[in-house]
Coordinates of C-alpha atoms and ligand atoms in Angstrom, one line a residue:
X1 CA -208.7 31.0 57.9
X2 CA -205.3 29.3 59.4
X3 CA -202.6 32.0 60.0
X4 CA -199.0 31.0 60.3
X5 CA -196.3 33.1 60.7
X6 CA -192.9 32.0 58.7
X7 CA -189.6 33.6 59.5
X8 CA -187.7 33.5 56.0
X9 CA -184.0 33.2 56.6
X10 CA -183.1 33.3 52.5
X11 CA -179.2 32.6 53.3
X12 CA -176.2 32.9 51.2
X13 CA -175.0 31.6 47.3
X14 CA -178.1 29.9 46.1
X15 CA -179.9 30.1 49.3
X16 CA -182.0 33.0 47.6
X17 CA -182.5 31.8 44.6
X18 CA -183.6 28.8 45.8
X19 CA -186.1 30.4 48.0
X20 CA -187.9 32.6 45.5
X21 CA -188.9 29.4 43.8
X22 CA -189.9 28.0 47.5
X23 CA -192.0 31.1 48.0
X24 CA -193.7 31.0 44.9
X25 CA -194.9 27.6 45.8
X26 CA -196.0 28.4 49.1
X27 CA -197.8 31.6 47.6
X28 CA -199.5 28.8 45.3
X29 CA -200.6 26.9 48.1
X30 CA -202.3 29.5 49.5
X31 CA -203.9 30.6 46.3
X32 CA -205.3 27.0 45.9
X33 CA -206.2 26.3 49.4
X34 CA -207.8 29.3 50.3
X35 CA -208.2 29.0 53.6
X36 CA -204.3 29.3 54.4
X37 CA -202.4 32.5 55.1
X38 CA -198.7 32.2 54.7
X39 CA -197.4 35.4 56.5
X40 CA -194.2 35.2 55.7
X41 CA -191.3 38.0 57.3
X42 CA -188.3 38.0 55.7
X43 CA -184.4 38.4 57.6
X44 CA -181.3 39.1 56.1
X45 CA -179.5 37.6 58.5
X46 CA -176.5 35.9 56.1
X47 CA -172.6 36.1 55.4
X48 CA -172.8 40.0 54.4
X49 CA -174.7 40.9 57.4
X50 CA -172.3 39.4 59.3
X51 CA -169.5 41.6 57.3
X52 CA -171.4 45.1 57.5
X53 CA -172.2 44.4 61.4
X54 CA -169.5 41.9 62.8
X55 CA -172.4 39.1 63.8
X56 CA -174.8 36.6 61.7
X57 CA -178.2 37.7 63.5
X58 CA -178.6 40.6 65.8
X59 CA -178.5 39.8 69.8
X60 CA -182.4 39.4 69.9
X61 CA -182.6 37.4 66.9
X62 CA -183.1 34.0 68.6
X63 CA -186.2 36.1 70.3
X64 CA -187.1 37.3 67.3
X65 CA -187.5 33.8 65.7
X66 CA -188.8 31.9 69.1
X67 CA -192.6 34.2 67.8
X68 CA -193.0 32.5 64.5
X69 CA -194.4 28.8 63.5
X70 CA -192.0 27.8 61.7
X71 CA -188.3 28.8 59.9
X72 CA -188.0 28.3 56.2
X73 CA -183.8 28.5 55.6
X74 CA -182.3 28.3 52.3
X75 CA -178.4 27.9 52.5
X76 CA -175.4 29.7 54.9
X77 CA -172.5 29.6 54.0
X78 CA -169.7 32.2 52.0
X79 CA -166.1 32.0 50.7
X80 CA -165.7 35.1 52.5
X81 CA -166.4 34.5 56.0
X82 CA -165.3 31.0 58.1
X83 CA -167.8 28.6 58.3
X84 CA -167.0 27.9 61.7
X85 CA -168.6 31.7 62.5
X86 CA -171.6 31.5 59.8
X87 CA -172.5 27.9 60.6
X88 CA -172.0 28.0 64.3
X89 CA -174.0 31.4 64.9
X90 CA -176.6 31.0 63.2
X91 CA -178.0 27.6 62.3
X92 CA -176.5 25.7 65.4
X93 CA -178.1 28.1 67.7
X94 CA -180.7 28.2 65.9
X95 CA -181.3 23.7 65.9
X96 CA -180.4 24.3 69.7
X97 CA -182.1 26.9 71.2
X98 CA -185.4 25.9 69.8
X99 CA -184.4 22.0 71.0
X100 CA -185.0 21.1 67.3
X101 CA -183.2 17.5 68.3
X102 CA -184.7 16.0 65.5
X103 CA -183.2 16.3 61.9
X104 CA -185.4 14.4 59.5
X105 CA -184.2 13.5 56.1
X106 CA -185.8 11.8 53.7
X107 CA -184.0 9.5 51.2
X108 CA -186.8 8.4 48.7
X109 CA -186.7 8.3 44.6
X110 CA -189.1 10.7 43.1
X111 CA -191.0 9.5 40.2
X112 CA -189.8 10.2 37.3
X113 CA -186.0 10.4 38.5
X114 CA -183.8 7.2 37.6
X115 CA -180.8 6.6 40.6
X116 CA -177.4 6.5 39.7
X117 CA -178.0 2.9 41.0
X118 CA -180.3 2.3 38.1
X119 CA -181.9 -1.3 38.9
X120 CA -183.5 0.0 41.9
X121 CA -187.0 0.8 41.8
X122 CA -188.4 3.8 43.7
X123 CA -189.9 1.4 46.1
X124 CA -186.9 0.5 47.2
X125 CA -185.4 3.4 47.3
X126 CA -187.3 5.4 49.9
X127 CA -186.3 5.6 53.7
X128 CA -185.6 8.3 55.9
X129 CA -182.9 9.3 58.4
X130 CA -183.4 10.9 61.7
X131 CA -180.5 12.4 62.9
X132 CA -179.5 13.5 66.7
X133 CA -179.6 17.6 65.6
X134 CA -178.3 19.1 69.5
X135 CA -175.3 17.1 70.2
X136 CA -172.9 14.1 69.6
X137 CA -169.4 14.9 67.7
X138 CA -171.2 18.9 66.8
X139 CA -171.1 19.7 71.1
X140 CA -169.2 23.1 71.3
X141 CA -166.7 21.7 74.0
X142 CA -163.0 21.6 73.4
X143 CA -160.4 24.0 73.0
X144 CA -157.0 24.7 71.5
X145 CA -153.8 24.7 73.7
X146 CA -150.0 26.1 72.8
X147 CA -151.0 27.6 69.5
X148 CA -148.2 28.4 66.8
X149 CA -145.7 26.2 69.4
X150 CA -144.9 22.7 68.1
X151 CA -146.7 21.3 71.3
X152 CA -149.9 22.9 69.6
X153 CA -153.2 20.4 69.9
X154 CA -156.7 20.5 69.6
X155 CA -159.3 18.3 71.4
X156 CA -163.1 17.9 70.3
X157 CA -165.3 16.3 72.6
X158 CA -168.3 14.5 71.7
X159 CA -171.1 14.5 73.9
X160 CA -173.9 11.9 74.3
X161 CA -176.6 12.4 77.0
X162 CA -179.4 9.5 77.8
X163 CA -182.0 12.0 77.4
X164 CA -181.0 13.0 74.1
X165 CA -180.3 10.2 72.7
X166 CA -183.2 8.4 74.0
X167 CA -185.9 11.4 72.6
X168 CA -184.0 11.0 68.9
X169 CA -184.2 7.3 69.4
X170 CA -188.2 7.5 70.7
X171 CA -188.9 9.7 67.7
X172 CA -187.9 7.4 65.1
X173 CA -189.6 4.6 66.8
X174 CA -192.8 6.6 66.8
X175 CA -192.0 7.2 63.1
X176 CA -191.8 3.6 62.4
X177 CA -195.1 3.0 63.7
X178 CA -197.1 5.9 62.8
X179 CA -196.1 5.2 59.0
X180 CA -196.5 1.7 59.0
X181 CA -192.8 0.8 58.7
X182 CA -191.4 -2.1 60.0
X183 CA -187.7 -1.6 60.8
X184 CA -185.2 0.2 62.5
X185 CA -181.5 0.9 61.8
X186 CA -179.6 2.7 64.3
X187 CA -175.9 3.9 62.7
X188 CA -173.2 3.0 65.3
X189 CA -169.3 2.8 65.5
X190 CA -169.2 1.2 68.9
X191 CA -165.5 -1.1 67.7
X192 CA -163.6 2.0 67.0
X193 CA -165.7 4.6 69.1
X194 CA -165.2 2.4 72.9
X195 CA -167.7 4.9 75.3
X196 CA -170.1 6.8 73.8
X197 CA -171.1 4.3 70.5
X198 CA -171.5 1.5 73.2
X199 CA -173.8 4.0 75.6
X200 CA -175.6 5.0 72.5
X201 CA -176.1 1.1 71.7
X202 CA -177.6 0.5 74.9
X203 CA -180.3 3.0 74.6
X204 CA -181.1 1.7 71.1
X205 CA -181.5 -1.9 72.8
X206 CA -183.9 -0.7 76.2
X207 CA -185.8 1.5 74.0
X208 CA -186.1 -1.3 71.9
X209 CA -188.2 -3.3 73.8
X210 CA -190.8 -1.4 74.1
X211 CA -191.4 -1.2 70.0
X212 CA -191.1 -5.3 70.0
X213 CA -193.6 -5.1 66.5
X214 CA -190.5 -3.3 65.0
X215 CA -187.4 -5.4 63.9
X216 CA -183.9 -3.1 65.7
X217 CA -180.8 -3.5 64.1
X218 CA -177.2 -1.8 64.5
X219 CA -175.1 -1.6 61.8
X220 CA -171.5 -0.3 61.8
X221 CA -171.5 3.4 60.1
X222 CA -169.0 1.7 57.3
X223 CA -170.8 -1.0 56.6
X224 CA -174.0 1.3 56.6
X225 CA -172.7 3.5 54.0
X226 CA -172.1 0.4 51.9
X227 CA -175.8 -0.5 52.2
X228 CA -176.9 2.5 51.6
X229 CA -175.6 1.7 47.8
X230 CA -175.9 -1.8 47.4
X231 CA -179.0 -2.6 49.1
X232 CA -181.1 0.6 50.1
X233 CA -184.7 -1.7 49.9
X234 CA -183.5 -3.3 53.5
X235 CA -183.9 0.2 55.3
X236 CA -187.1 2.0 56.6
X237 CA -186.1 4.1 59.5
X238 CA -182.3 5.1 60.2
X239 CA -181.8 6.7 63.4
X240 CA -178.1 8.4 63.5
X241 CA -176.2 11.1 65.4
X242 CA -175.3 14.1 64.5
X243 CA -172.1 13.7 62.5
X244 CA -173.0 10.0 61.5
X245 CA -176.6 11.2 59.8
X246 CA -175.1 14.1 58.2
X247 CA -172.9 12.1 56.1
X248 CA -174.9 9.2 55.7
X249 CA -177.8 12.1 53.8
X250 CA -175.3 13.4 51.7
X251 CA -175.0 9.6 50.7
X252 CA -178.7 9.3 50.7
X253 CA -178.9 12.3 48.8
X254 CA -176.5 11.2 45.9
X255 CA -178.0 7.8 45.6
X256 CA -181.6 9.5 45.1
X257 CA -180.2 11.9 42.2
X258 CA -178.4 14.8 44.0
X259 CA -177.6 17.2 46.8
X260 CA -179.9 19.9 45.2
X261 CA -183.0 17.7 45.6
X262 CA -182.7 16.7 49.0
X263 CA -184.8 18.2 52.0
X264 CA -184.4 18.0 55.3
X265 CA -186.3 19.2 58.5
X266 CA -185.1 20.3 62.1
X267 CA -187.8 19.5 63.9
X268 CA -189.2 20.3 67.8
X269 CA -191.5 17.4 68.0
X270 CA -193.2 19.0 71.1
X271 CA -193.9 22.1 69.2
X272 CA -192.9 24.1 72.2
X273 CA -190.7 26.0 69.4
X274 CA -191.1 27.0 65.7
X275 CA -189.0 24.0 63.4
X276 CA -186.9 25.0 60.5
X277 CA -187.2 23.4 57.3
X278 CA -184.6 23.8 54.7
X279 CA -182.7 22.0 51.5
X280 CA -179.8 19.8 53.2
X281 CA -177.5 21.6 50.0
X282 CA -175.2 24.5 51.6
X283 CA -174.6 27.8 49.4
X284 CA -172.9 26.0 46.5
X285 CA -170.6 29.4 45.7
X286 CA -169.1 27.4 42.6
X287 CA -172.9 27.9 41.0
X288 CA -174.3 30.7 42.5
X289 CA -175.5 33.9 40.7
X290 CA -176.3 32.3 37.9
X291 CA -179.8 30.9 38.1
X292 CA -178.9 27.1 37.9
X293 CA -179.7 25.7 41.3
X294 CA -182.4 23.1 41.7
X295 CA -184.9 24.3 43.8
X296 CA -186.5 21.1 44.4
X297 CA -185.0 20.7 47.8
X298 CA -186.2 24.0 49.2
X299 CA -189.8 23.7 47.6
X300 CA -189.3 19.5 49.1
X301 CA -188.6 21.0 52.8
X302 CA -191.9 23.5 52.2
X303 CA -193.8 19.9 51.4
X304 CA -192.4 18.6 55.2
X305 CA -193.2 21.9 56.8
X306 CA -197.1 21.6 55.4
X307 CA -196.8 18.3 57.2
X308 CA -195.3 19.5 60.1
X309 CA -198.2 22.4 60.6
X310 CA -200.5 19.5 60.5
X311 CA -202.0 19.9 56.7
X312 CA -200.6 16.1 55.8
X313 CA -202.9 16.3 52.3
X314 CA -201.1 19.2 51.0
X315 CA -197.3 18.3 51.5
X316 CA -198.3 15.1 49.7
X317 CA -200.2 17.2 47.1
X318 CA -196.6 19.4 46.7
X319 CA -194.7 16.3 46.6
X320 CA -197.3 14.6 43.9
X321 CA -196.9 17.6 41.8
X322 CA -192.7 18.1 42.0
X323 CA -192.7 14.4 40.8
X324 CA -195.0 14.7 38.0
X325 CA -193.2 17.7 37.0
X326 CA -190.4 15.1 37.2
X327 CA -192.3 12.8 35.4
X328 CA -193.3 14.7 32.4
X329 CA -189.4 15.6 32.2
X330 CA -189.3 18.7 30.1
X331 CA -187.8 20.9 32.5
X332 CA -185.0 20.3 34.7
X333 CA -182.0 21.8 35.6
X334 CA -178.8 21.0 34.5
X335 CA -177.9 18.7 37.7
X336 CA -180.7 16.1 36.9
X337 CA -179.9 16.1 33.2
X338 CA -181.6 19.2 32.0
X339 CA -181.2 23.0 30.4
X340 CA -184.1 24.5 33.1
X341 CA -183.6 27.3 35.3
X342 CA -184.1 27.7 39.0
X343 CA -187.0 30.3 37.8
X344 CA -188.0 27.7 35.4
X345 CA -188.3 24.5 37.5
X346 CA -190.2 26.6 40.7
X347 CA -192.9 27.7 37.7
X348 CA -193.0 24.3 36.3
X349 CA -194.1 23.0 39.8
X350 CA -196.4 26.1 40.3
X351 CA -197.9 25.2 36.9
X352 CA -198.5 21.6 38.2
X353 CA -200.0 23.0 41.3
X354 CA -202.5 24.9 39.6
X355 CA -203.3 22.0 37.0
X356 CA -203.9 19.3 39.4
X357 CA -205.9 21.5 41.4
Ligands
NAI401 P1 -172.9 22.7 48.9 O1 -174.0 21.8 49.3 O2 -173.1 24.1 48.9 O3 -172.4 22.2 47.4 C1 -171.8 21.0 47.1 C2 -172.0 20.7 45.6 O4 -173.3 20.4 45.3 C3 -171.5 21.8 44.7 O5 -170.9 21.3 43.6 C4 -172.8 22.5 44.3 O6 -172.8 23.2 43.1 C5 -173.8 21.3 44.3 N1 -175.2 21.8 44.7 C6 -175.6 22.1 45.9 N2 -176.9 22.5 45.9 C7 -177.3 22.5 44.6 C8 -178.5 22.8 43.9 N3 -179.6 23.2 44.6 N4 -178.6 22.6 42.6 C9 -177.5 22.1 41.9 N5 -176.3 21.8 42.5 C10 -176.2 22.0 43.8 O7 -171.7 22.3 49.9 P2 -170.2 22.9 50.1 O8 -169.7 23.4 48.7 O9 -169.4 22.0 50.9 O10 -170.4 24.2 51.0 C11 -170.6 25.6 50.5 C12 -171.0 26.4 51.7 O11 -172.3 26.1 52.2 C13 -170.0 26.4 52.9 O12 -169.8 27.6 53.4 C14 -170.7 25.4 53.8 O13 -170.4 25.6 55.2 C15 -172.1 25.9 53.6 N6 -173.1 24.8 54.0 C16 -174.3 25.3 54.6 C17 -175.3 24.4 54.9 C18 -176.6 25.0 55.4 O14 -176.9 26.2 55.2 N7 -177.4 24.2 56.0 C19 -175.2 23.0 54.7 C20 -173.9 22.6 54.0 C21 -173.0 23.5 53.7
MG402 MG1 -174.5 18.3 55.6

């Protein structure tokens, strides 16, 4: 019998509504495995904890979480309480302290989904971004000088080391080649960005050379996002930094059919700490409490973290079965066309499970 321990971090909005459907998956895969035990321990560690007790997690909390396998988030993020406190002390901390530098985010076209960009097929429409998860334009260094005088400024530094960007850039390398893919895109701004995009296209060409058998190109993040509409078949691998990928997935995600479908993994290659594996969607307050969200990026990011823990056959065998739930069409919820339920569409997929078992 494997064992894994999963810290459940259900979040905020839709974050626990999409996770119920998550966990009844995972409860699923267990059931049809067998020889899987999901011990999952759930923490309540979201916007109202932060409002009865003043912080997002308790002091220990990062402790708390280094013990598991893995993370399974759903969504942070509240009306009530700045996102610069929910974000910033919990998730970041959470991607940094466990050195989760890699943020890896699918951009493929389930079956049975038709892209807003309708005359591409879903062979060319499938890629995925890595993006630099521990530092770039999200470092925590800066500050705030003469506040409420007219001299009042703010300065954000960004922050690109050699070794991080050269482990995000080895790890999509790697990706390339274990998968089979042949190219590389690395996301740059080096004509309006003059020190760190050119330090960060220097890495991408040493590196480079040691992956000659995959074709390297840098695109400007403009042009990129251009691409990333009119010709998504030319990309197999995107490697990005931290601000650049997160706005290129949201892209990636609304090219595919959606921000509630999209997953996205923060991953410690060296499994020296437990990864996180969440939707890439944040709380969506404008539709939460009312049993609408699509859970198919939460119960996607369960597919990545069966890979992640090693068992390749069953994320496949969860992703198989969300696209021929997909397929079949009957239930969906109301962002990709349908009437469905959160409740609804997690059974549907359950149901699938069980049948193609
Ligand atoms: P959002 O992703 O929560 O919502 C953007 C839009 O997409 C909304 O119209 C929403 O209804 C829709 N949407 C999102 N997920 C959906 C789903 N599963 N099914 C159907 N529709 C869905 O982004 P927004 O509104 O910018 O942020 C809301 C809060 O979430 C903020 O506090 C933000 O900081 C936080 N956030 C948290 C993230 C996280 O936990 N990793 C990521 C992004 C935002
Ligand atoms: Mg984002």
């Amino acid at each position: 019998m494997n064992h894994y321990a999963i810290a459940v971090i259900a979040g905020d909005g839709i974050g626990p509504e999409v996770m119920r459907e998550g966990l009844r998956v995972l409860r699923t895969i267990e059931q049809l495995h067998g020889g899987i035990r999901f011990e999952t321990s759930a923490f309540d560690w979201n916007c109202l904890h932060y409002q009865r007790h003043g912080v997002m997690m308790p002091k220990d909390g990062l402790e708390i979480l280094q013990g598991f396998d893995a993370i399974l988030l759903g969504a942070i993020g509240s009306p009530d309480v700045p996102d610069h406190i929910s974000v910033w002390e919990l998730i970041l901390p959470i991607r940094r302290t466990f050195q989760q530098y890699v943020n890896l985010r699918p951009i493929k076209l389930l079956r049975g989904l038709v892209s807003p960009l309708r005359e591409k097929g879903h062979d060319q429409l499938d890629f995925v971004v890595v993006r630099e998860n521990t530092e770039g334009e999200y470092a925590d260094m800066g500050g705030r000088l003469h506040s409420g005088t007219p001299y009042e400024l703010a300065i954000q530094n960004s922050v690109f080391t050699r070794y991080g960007i050269e482990r995000v850039v080895r790890y999509a390398y790697s990706l390339a080649a274990t998968t089979g893919k042949r190219r590389l895109a690395a996301a740059t701004k080096s004509n309006g960005i003059n020190h760190s995009m050119p330090f960060w296209d220097e890495v991408v060409h040493e590196l480079s050379r040691d992956y000659p058998q995959i074709e390297t190109s840098l695109f400007h993040i403009d042009a990129m996002a251009a691409y990333f509409v009119n010709r998504p078949e030319q990309f197999d691998v995107v490697v990005a930094s931290n601000l650049f990928g997160d706005i290129l997935t949201d892209l990636g995600a609304a090219v595919v059919g959606g921000l509630g479908l999209a997953p996205s993994g923060n991953i410690n290659p060296e499994k020296r700490y437990p990864s996180m594996f969440e939707p890439i969607h944040g709380s969506a307050p404008d539709i939460a409490g009312i049993g609408i969200a699509n859970p198919i990026g939460q119960i996607w990011s369960i597919s990545m973290m069966l890979d992640h823990l090693g068992h390749r056959e069953l994320g496949r065998y969860l992703l198989d079965s969300i696209e021929a739930v997909l397929l079949q069409g009957q239930v969906r919820t109301p962002d990709i066309g349908g009437t469905a339920t959160t409740q609804e569409m997690g059974e549907a997929v359950v149901r699938q499970l069980l049948t193609d078992a």
